[in-house]
Amino acid sequence: MGANQAGEPAPDGHGGLPRNATVADHIVARLAQWGVRRYFGYPGDGVNGMTSALQRAGDRAEFVQVRHEETAGFAASAHVKYGGGPLGCALATSGPGAIHLLNGLYDAKLDHQPVVALVGHTALTAEGGGYYQEVDLLALYKDVASAFLAQLDDPSQVRHLVDRACRTALARRTVTALVLPSDVQDEPAVPDPPHAHGYYHTSAVPSSATTVPPEADVRRAAEVLRGGERVAMLVGQGALGAEAEVRQVADRLGAGVATALLGFAAVDHREPWVTGAIGLLGTRPSWQLMRDCDRLLIVGSNMPYSEFYPPQGQARGVQIDVDGSRLGLRYPTEVNLTGDAGPTLRALLRELGPGAAPTAWRQRIADATAGWHRAQREIAGQAADPVNPQALFAALDDQLPGDVMLAVDCGTCTAWYARHLRLRPGMLASLSGTLLSMGGAMPYGIAAKLAHPDRPLVALLGDGAMQMNGVNELITVAKHWRSWPDPRFVVLVLNNRDLAFVSWEQRSGEGTPMFPASQDLPDVAYHRWAEVLGLHGILVDSPDQVPDAWRRALAADRPTVINAMVDPAELMLPPHFTAAQARKTAAAVLRDPDRAGIVRRGLPAAVSTWRPRLR
């Protein structure tokens, strides 16, 4: 039998595949056994066999066409982060498509998200001949897919290569890749390799993982932590899903809790003992928490800024991580527990026993944190030219829906997100946390919305990221939004005509003024672009428009772009500003083209930021 009238292979039950199935059909079917249903990508002749197979799969698979392969990589990473499925999958054609895909894949690799990349390649018969779009993909992907990378050259390899790629991605929480020559994709499938020398018969069942460390090690950790009077906890993305356990251990130890940006949603930021983000974009209370603690418990975090940990020798430390190779890398911890955060924290809680937690330390934390939040609100309320960007985040915090999903780009918007938004249980949020790549928020938002189309989504971008790929991926939003039960997809663009984060890095790190040729951005009417696409657009160029803009956007019947004209002189002060940074910044400001604006905004912001401290 051949194809049926719909163009689909005629089934005969052989190996669970139709008799005339292709290698590409087999790949799609095998990936489905691992939970892969959604493919983010862009078509091309190098993957025509794969896209044809996805078409034949019907509603058993979904191909999400994005505007650029980089977006596909970001979205595959975000698909896992927002709970869309156990594995992300990106599909790109040979040569240029495979090259474009890399940046998004590196986001997944650095943030430890399991993603399988499928990249098309030159036909086997033409390899090595300098064919169009022929690049050495095995060499190109050697780093990003170092855990497992293979080229599929024979139909009998499908089972074991797909199984190993998926198993490795899940077990090591990383990127794996399969290179698919275009002609092999259309060869007849071999769903059951021969029982003979040189062939494999593999399993599509995920491997179990170590969840709880040995009891003796947990007991030693409890002994270290139990003696602390000033306990600090640092939680990262490894604590996501263990929110209740984090709270229970923090309460038992009387600890203050700081969060890495990837772990922002692991705690309730309304709690007085949650100091918020840590690091260059973090809070003053988180900085002081680490400076004054005598015990440190790190849960699922690999935050790399060593200067934001306690000084060596000050605090006795315990760390929990599912990957034992990442333990003890950031602070000289005494006990390292390899295990999942939830069950490991429950085991630790049993060893800690009931006990009485210190209260004076928590009160100091609460006082400092409350003072910090008051100061941030004061800064957000200060006059700017024309709009204070922090006012937009303070107003959003007041109106956040309880089931909101947040997609955050990298730049000054990350700082205002970290300092003003108080996430609480039920909310989801993420960003490019380790690669720190611009252009992640829109792909993240698209993946989150496809995973949970019945929840509102807010994407927070600077104008640099919006120009980088946001204006294009807004087309993807316009293509899909009518199928979403909840059509709310709100895009905030901080339009300051400046790559502001880099401008401030140049001032404080290099002692050089803002370089207009490098930093200036064209002024784009982003709200008008939204209207061209059939979406809502809102222009905010006055501070009194801010609260109503959020109310309108969060009540809209379709996606909305808020084009906020914000002050490029808004200072982004770190929680710990060194003398060297202060000297360089001052020297740069004296020669800066916007020195008047910086001076105008600088003094009131600095006074408000540095007021609250742990005492």
Coordinates of C-alpha atoms in Angstrom, one line a residue, residues 80-557:
V80 CA 10.9 23.8 29.7
K81 CA 11.3 26.7 32.1
Y82 CA 7.6 27.5 32.0
G83 CA 6.4 23.9 32.3
G84 CA 5.5 23.3 28.7
G85 CA 7.1 19.8 28.7
P86 CA 10.1 17.8 30.0
L87 CA 12.2 18.5 26.9
G88 CA 12.5 21.5 24.6
C89 CA 13.1 20.9 20.8
A90 CA 14.4 23.2 18.1
L91 CA 14.5 22.5 14.4
A92 CA 16.6 24.4 11.9
T93 CA 17.9 23.9 8.4
S94 CA 21.5 23.4 7.4
G95 CA 24.2 26.1 7.2
P96 CA 22.7 29.5 8.0
G97 CA 19.7 28.1 10.0
A98 CA 22.0 26.0 12.2
I99 CA 24.3 28.9 12.8
H100 CA 21.4 31.2 13.7
L101 CA 20.1 28.7 16.2
L102 CA 23.2 28.7 18.4
N103 CA 22.6 31.7 20.6
G104 CA 19.3 30.4 21.9
L105 CA 20.8 26.9 22.4
Y106 CA 23.6 28.5 24.5
D107 CA 20.9 30.0 26.7
A108 CA 19.5 26.6 27.4
K109 CA 23.0 25.1 28.0
L110 CA 24.1 27.8 30.4
D111 CA 20.7 27.8 32.3
H112 CA 20.7 23.9 32.4
Q113 CA 17.6 23.3 30.4
P114 CA 17.1 20.0 28.6
V115 CA 16.8 20.8 24.9
V116 CA 17.3 18.6 21.8
A117 CA 18.3 20.4 18.6
L118 CA 17.6 18.9 15.2
V119 CA 19.7 20.5 12.5
G120 CA 19.5 19.7 8.8
H121 CA 22.6 19.0 6.8
T122 CA 23.9 18.6 3.3
A123 CA 22.9 15.3 1.6
L124 CA 25.4 12.5 2.3
T125 CA 26.1 12.1 -1.3
A126 CA 27.3 15.8 -1.5
E127 CA 29.2 16.1 1.8
G128 CA 32.7 17.2 1.4
G129 CA 32.2 18.7 -2.0
G130 CA 31.7 22.4 -1.0
Y131 CA 27.9 22.2 -1.5
Y132 CA 25.6 25.2 -0.9
Q133 CA 25.1 25.9 2.8
E134 CA 27.6 23.1 3.8
V135 CA 29.3 23.9 7.0
D136 CA 30.9 21.4 9.5
L137 CA 28.0 21.1 11.9
L138 CA 29.8 18.5 14.0
A139 CA 32.6 21.0 14.7
L140 CA 30.2 23.9 15.0
Y141 CA 28.0 22.2 17.6
K142 CA 30.9 20.5 19.5
D143 CA 30.7 23.0 22.4
V144 CA 27.0 23.8 22.8
A145 CA 26.1 20.0 22.5
S146 CA 29.2 18.6 24.1
A147 CA 27.1 16.2 26.2
F148 CA 25.9 14.4 23.1
L149 CA 26.2 15.2 19.4
A150 CA 25.9 12.8 16.5
Q151 CA 25.1 12.7 12.8
L152 CA 22.4 10.2 11.7
D153 CA 23.8 8.5 8.6
D154 CA 21.7 5.3 8.5
P155 CA 18.0 4.6 9.2
S156 CA 18.8 2.0 11.8
Q157 CA 20.4 4.6 14.0
V158 CA 17.2 6.5 14.7
R159 CA 16.2 4.7 17.9
H160 CA 19.5 4.7 19.7
L161 CA 20.5 8.3 18.6
V162 CA 17.1 9.8 19.6
D163 CA 17.0 7.9 22.8
R164 CA 20.5 8.9 23.8
A165 CA 20.0 12.5 22.9
C166 CA 16.8 12.7 25.0
R167 CA 18.2 10.7 27.9
T168 CA 21.4 12.7 28.1
A169 CA 19.6 16.1 27.8
L170 CA 17.3 15.1 30.7
A171 CA 19.9 13.5 32.9
R172 CA 22.5 16.3 32.5
R173 CA 19.9 19.1 32.0
T174 CA 21.7 20.3 28.9
V175 CA 21.6 20.7 25.1
T176 CA 22.1 17.7 22.8
A177 CA 22.0 17.8 19.0
L178 CA 21.4 15.5 16.1
V179 CA 22.7 16.4 12.6
L180 CA 20.3 15.1 9.9
P181 CA 21.5 14.9 6.3
S182 CA 18.7 15.9 4.1
D183 CA 18.6 12.7 2.0
V184 CA 18.6 10.4 5.0
Q185 CA 15.5 12.0 6.3
D186 CA 13.5 10.6 3.4
E187 CA 14.8 7.1 3.4
P188 CA 12.5 4.3 4.6
A189 CA 12.3 4.0 8.3
V190 CA 13.9 1.0 10.2
P191 CA 11.8 1.0 13.4
D192 CA 13.2 -2.4 14.5
P193 CA 16.9 -2.7 13.9
P194 CA 18.2 -6.3 13.3
H195 CA 19.2 -8.4 16.2
A196 CA 22.8 -8.6 15.0
H197 CA 26.3 -7.4 15.7
G198 CA 26.7 -3.6 15.3
Y199 CA 23.1 -2.6 16.0
Y200 CA 21.4 -1.3 19.2
H201 CA 18.1 -1.8 20.8
T202 CA 17.5 1.0 23.3
S203 CA 14.8 2.2 25.7
A204 CA 12.7 5.4 25.5
V205 CA 12.2 5.4 29.3
P206 CA 13.8 8.3 31.2
S207 CA 16.5 7.4 33.8
S208 CA 15.8 7.8 37.5
A209 CA 17.8 10.5 39.3
T210 CA 19.4 10.8 42.7
T211 CA 16.8 12.7 44.8
V212 CA 18.0 12.5 48.5
P213 CA 21.6 12.5 49.8
P214 CA 22.8 9.9 52.3
E215 CA 21.3 10.3 55.8
A216 CA 24.7 10.9 57.4
D217 CA 25.4 13.8 55.1
V218 CA 22.1 15.4 55.8
R219 CA 22.7 15.0 59.5
R220 CA 26.1 16.8 59.2
A221 CA 24.4 19.6 57.3
A222 CA 21.8 20.0 60.0
E223 CA 24.6 20.2 62.7
V224 CA 26.3 23.0 60.8
L225 CA 23.2 25.0 60.3
R226 CA 21.6 24.4 63.7
G227 CA 24.3 26.4 65.5
G228 CA 23.8 29.6 63.5
E229 CA 22.3 32.7 65.0
R230 CA 22.4 34.7 61.7
V231 CA 21.4 32.3 58.9
A232 CA 21.2 33.3 55.3
M233 CA 19.7 31.3 52.4
L234 CA 20.4 31.8 48.7
V235 CA 17.9 30.1 46.5
G236 CA 18.1 29.6 42.7
Q237 CA 16.1 27.9 40.0
G238 CA 16.9 24.5 41.5
A239 CA 14.4 25.5 44.3
L240 CA 11.5 26.0 41.9
G241 CA 8.8 23.6 42.8
A242 CA 10.1 23.4 46.4
E243 CA 8.6 26.7 47.6
A244 CA 6.9 25.1 50.7
E245 CA 10.1 23.3 51.7
V246 CA 12.2 26.5 51.3
R247 CA 9.7 28.4 53.6
Q248 CA 9.7 25.6 56.2
V249 CA 13.5 25.4 56.5
A250 CA 13.8 29.2 56.5
D251 CA 11.3 29.4 59.3
R252 CA 13.0 26.7 61.3
L253 CA 16.4 28.4 61.0
G254 CA 15.0 32.0 61.3
A255 CA 16.8 32.7 58.1
G256 CA 16.7 35.5 55.6
V257 CA 16.3 34.5 52.0
A258 CA 17.9 36.1 49.0
T259 CA 17.2 34.9 45.4
A260 CA 19.2 34.5 42.3
L261 CA 17.2 35.9 39.3
L262 CA 16.4 32.5 38.0
G263 CA 15.0 31.5 41.4
F264 CA 12.9 34.6 41.7
A265 CA 9.6 32.7 41.7
A266 CA 10.8 30.2 44.4
V267 CA 9.7 32.4 47.3
D268 CA 6.9 34.8 48.2
H269 CA 8.4 38.2 48.0
R270 CA 5.8 39.7 50.2
E271 CA 7.4 37.9 53.2
P272 CA 9.4 40.3 55.4
W273 CA 12.4 37.9 55.6
V274 CA 12.7 37.7 51.8
T275 CA 15.4 40.2 50.8
G276 CA 15.0 39.8 47.1
A277 CA 17.5 39.5 44.3
I278 CA 21.2 39.2 44.8
G279 CA 24.1 40.5 42.7
L280 CA 24.8 43.6 40.7
L281 CA 21.0 44.1 40.0
G282 CA 20.0 43.0 43.5
T283 CA 18.9 44.7 46.7
R284 CA 20.9 46.4 49.5
P285 CA 19.3 44.0 52.1
S286 CA 20.5 41.0 50.1
W287 CA 24.0 42.4 50.0
Q288 CA 24.0 43.1 53.8
L289 CA 22.4 39.7 54.5
M290 CA 25.5 38.0 53.1
R291 CA 27.9 40.4 54.8
D292 CA 26.5 39.7 58.2
C293 CA 25.4 36.1 58.3
D294 CA 27.2 33.3 60.2
R295 CA 25.6 30.4 58.3
L296 CA 24.8 30.1 54.6
L297 CA 22.5 27.5 52.9
I298 CA 22.6 27.6 49.1
V299 CA 19.7 25.8 47.4
G300 CA 19.8 25.2 43.7
S301 CA 21.9 28.3 42.8
N302 CA 25.2 28.7 41.0
M303 CA 25.2 32.6 41.1
P304 CA 28.8 33.4 40.0
Y305 CA 29.4 36.8 41.5
S306 CA 31.8 35.8 44.3
E307 CA 31.9 39.3 45.9
F308 CA 28.2 38.9 46.8
Y309 CA 28.8 35.9 49.0
P310 CA 30.0 36.2 52.6
P311 CA 33.8 36.8 52.9
Q312 CA 35.7 33.5 53.2
G313 CA 35.7 32.2 56.7
Q314 CA 32.9 34.3 58.0
A315 CA 30.0 31.8 57.5
R316 CA 29.8 28.0 57.7
G317 CA 28.1 26.8 54.5
V318 CA 25.9 24.0 53.2
Q319 CA 24.9 23.6 49.6
I320 CA 22.2 21.6 47.8
D321 CA 22.2 20.9 44.1
V322 CA 21.0 18.1 41.9
D323 CA 24.3 18.2 40.0
G324 CA 27.2 17.3 42.3
S325 CA 29.7 18.8 40.0
R326 CA 28.3 22.3 40.8
L327 CA 28.7 22.0 44.5
G328 CA 31.3 24.0 46.4
L329 CA 32.2 26.1 43.3
R330 CA 31.1 29.6 44.7
Y331 CA 31.8 29.3 48.4
P332 CA 33.9 27.0 50.5
T333 CA 31.0 25.0 51.9
E334 CA 31.5 22.3 54.6
V335 CA 28.7 20.0 53.5
N336 CA 27.6 19.4 49.9
L337 CA 24.3 17.6 49.4
T338 CA 23.6 16.1 45.9
G339 CA 19.9 15.8 45.5
D340 CA 16.6 17.5 44.4
A341 CA 15.7 20.5 46.5
G342 CA 12.3 19.4 47.7
P343 CA 13.1 15.9 49.1
T344 CA 16.5 17.0 50.3
L345 CA 15.1 20.0 52.2
R346 CA 12.4 17.7 53.7
A347 CA 15.1 15.3 54.9
L348 CA 17.1 18.3 56.3
L349 CA 14.0 19.6 58.1
R350 CA 13.6 16.2 59.9
E351 CA 17.2 16.3 61.1
L352 CA 16.9 19.9 62.2
G353 CA 14.0 19.0 64.5
P354 CA 11.6 21.5 66.1
G355 CA 13.9 23.9 67.9
A356 CA 13.5 27.6 68.5
A357 CA 14.6 29.9 65.7
P358 CA 16.4 33.1 66.5
T359 CA 14.1 36.1 66.2
A360 CA 16.3 39.2 66.5
W361 CA 18.1 38.4 63.2
R362 CA 14.8 38.1 61.3
Q363 CA 13.6 41.4 62.7
R364 CA 16.8 43.1 61.5
I365 CA 16.2 41.6 58.1
A366 CA 12.6 42.7 58.1
D367 CA 13.4 46.3 59.1
A368 CA 16.1 46.6 56.4
T369 CA 13.9 45.1 53.7
A370 CA 10.9 47.2 54.5
G371 CA 13.2 50.3 54.4
W372 CA 14.6 49.3 51.1
H373 CA 11.1 48.8 49.6
R374 CA 10.0 52.2 50.9
A375 CA 13.1 53.7 49.3
Q376 CA 12.5 52.1 46.0
R377 CA 8.9 53.3 46.0
E378 CA 10.2 56.8 46.7
I379 CA 12.7 56.6 43.8
A380 CA 9.9 55.3 41.5
G381 CA 7.8 58.4 42.4
Q382 CA 10.5 60.9 41.6
A383 CA 10.2 63.2 38.6
A384 CA 12.0 62.2 35.5
D385 CA 12.2 63.4 31.8
P386 CA 9.6 62.4 30.6
V387 CA 8.8 59.2 32.6
N388 CA 10.6 57.5 35.4
P389 CA 11.1 53.8 34.2
Q390 CA 10.9 52.6 37.7
A391 CA 7.4 54.0 38.0
L392 CA 6.2 51.5 35.4
F393 CA 7.4 48.6 37.4
A394 CA 6.1 49.9 40.7
A395 CA 2.7 50.4 39.1
L396 CA 2.8 46.9 37.5
D397 CA 3.5 45.4 41.0
D398 CA 0.3 46.9 42.2
Q399 CA -1.7 45.3 39.4
L400 CA 0.0 41.9 38.8
P401 CA -2.6 39.2 38.2
G402 CA -2.2 36.3 40.5
D403 CA -1.6 33.8 37.7
V404 CA 0.7 36.1 35.6
M405 CA 3.7 34.8 33.7
L406 CA 6.6 37.2 33.3
A407 CA 9.2 37.1 30.6
V408 CA 12.1 39.5 31.3
D409 CA 14.8 40.7 28.9
C410 CA 18.4 41.7 29.9
G411 CA 19.2 45.3 30.5
T412 CA 18.0 48.0 32.9
C413 CA 14.5 46.4 32.8
T414 CA 16.1 43.4 34.6
A415 CA 17.1 45.7 37.5
W416 CA 13.7 47.3 37.8
Y417 CA 12.1 43.9 37.7
A418 CA 14.3 42.6 40.4
R419 CA 13.8 45.6 42.6
H420 CA 10.1 46.4 42.2
L421 CA 8.1 43.2 41.4
R422 CA 7.1 41.1 44.4
L423 CA 6.3 37.7 43.0
R424 CA 4.1 35.4 45.0
P425 CA 3.0 31.7 44.7
G426 CA 1.3 30.9 41.5
M427 CA 3.3 33.3 39.3
L428 CA 5.9 32.2 36.8
A429 CA 8.9 34.2 35.7
S430 CA 12.2 33.7 33.9
L431 CA 14.9 35.3 31.7
S432 CA 18.2 34.5 30.1
G433 CA 19.8 34.1 33.5
T434 CA 23.4 33.0 32.7
L435 CA 24.0 33.9 29.1
L436 CA 22.4 37.2 29.9
S437 CA 21.4 37.6 26.2
M438 CA 19.4 40.5 24.9
G439 CA 16.4 39.4 22.9
G440 CA 15.2 36.6 25.2
A441 CA 11.9 38.1 26.5
M442 CA 9.8 37.8 23.4
P443 CA 10.7 34.2 22.6
Y444 CA 10.3 33.4 26.3
G445 CA 6.9 35.0 26.2
I446 CA 5.8 33.1 23.1
A447 CA 6.9 29.8 24.6
A448 CA 5.2 30.5 27.9
K449 CA 1.9 31.5 26.3
L450 CA 1.9 28.4 24.1
A451 CA 2.5 26.3 27.2
H452 CA -0.3 28.1 29.2
P453 CA -2.6 29.9 26.7
D454 CA -5.2 30.5 29.5
R455 CA -2.8 32.7 31.6
P456 CA -1.8 36.4 31.1
L457 CA 1.7 37.1 30.0
V458 CA 3.8 40.3 30.5
A459 CA 7.0 40.7 28.6
L460 CA 9.4 43.4 29.9
L461 CA 11.9 44.7 27.3
G462 CA 14.2 47.6 26.6
D463 CA 14.2 49.3 23.2
G464 CA 17.4 47.6 22.3
A465 CA 15.9 44.1 22.7
M466 CA 12.7 45.2 21.0
Q467 CA 14.7 46.3 17.9
M468 CA 16.9 43.2 18.0
N469 CA 14.1 40.7 17.6
G470 CA 11.0 41.9 19.4
V471 CA 9.5 43.8 16.5
N472 CA 9.8 40.6 14.4
E473 CA 8.5 38.2 17.0
L474 CA 5.5 40.5 17.6
I475 CA 4.4 39.1 14.2
T476 CA 4.5 35.6 15.7
V477 CA 2.3 36.9 18.5
A478 CA -0.1 38.4 16.0
K479 CA -0.3 35.1 14.2
H480 CA -1.2 33.0 17.2
W481 CA -3.2 35.2 19.7
R482 CA -6.7 34.4 18.4
S483 CA -6.3 30.8 19.4
W484 CA -5.5 31.7 23.1
P485 CA -8.3 31.4 25.6
D486 CA -6.7 34.4 27.4
P487 CA -5.5 36.8 24.7
R488 CA -3.5 39.1 27.1
F489 CA 0.1 39.3 26.0
V490 CA 1.4 42.7 27.3
V491 CA 4.8 44.0 26.0
L492 CA 6.3 46.8 27.9
V493 CA 9.1 48.6 25.9
L494 CA 11.3 51.0 27.8
N495 CA 12.0 53.5 25.0
N496 CA 14.9 55.7 26.2
R497 CA 16.8 55.7 22.8
D498 CA 19.9 54.4 24.6
L499 CA 21.5 51.0 25.2
A500 CA 21.3 52.1 28.8
F501 CA 22.7 49.1 30.7
V502 CA 25.9 49.2 28.6
S503 CA 26.1 52.9 28.9
W504 CA 26.2 52.6 32.7
E505 CA 28.7 49.7 32.5
Q506 CA 31.0 51.9 30.4
R507 CA 30.7 54.7 32.9
S508 CA 31.3 52.7 36.1
G509 CA 33.6 50.0 34.7
E510 CA 35.6 51.9 32.1
G511 CA 35.4 55.5 33.3
T512 CA 34.2 56.6 29.9
P513 CA 31.2 58.6 29.0
M514 CA 28.3 57.3 27.0
F515 CA 29.5 56.8 23.3
P516 CA 26.6 58.0 21.1
A517 CA 27.8 56.2 18.0
S518 CA 27.7 52.9 20.0
Q519 CA 24.7 53.5 22.3
D520 CA 22.2 55.7 20.6
L521 CA 19.1 53.9 19.3
P522 CA 16.5 55.2 16.7
D523 CA 13.2 56.3 18.2
V524 CA 10.6 53.8 17.0
A525 CA 6.8 54.1 17.4
Y526 CA 6.4 50.6 18.8
H527 CA 2.7 51.1 19.7
R528 CA 2.0 52.0 16.1
W529 CA 3.7 48.8 14.9
A530 CA 1.4 46.9 17.2
E531 CA -1.6 48.6 15.6
V532 CA -0.4 47.7 12.1
L533 CA -0.5 44.1 13.2
G534 CA -4.0 44.3 14.5
L535 CA -3.0 44.6 18.2
H536 CA -3.4 47.3 20.8
G537 CA -0.8 50.0 21.2
I538 CA -0.5 52.5 24.1
L539 CA 1.9 55.4 24.2
V540 CA 3.1 56.5 27.6
D541 CA 4.9 59.9 27.6
S542 CA 3.7 61.3 30.9
P543 CA 3.9 59.8 34.5
D544 CA 0.2 60.3 35.1
Q545 CA -0.6 57.9 32.3
V546 CA 1.3 54.9 33.9
P547 CA -1.3 53.3 36.1
D548 CA -4.1 53.5 33.5
A549 CA -1.8 52.1 30.8
W550 CA -1.4 48.9 32.8
R551 CA -5.1 48.7 33.6
R552 CA -6.0 49.0 29.9
A553 CA -3.3 46.5 28.8
L554 CA -4.3 43.9 31.4
A555 CA -8.0 44.2 30.5
A556 CA -7.5 44.2 26.8
D557 CA -9.1 41.7 24.4

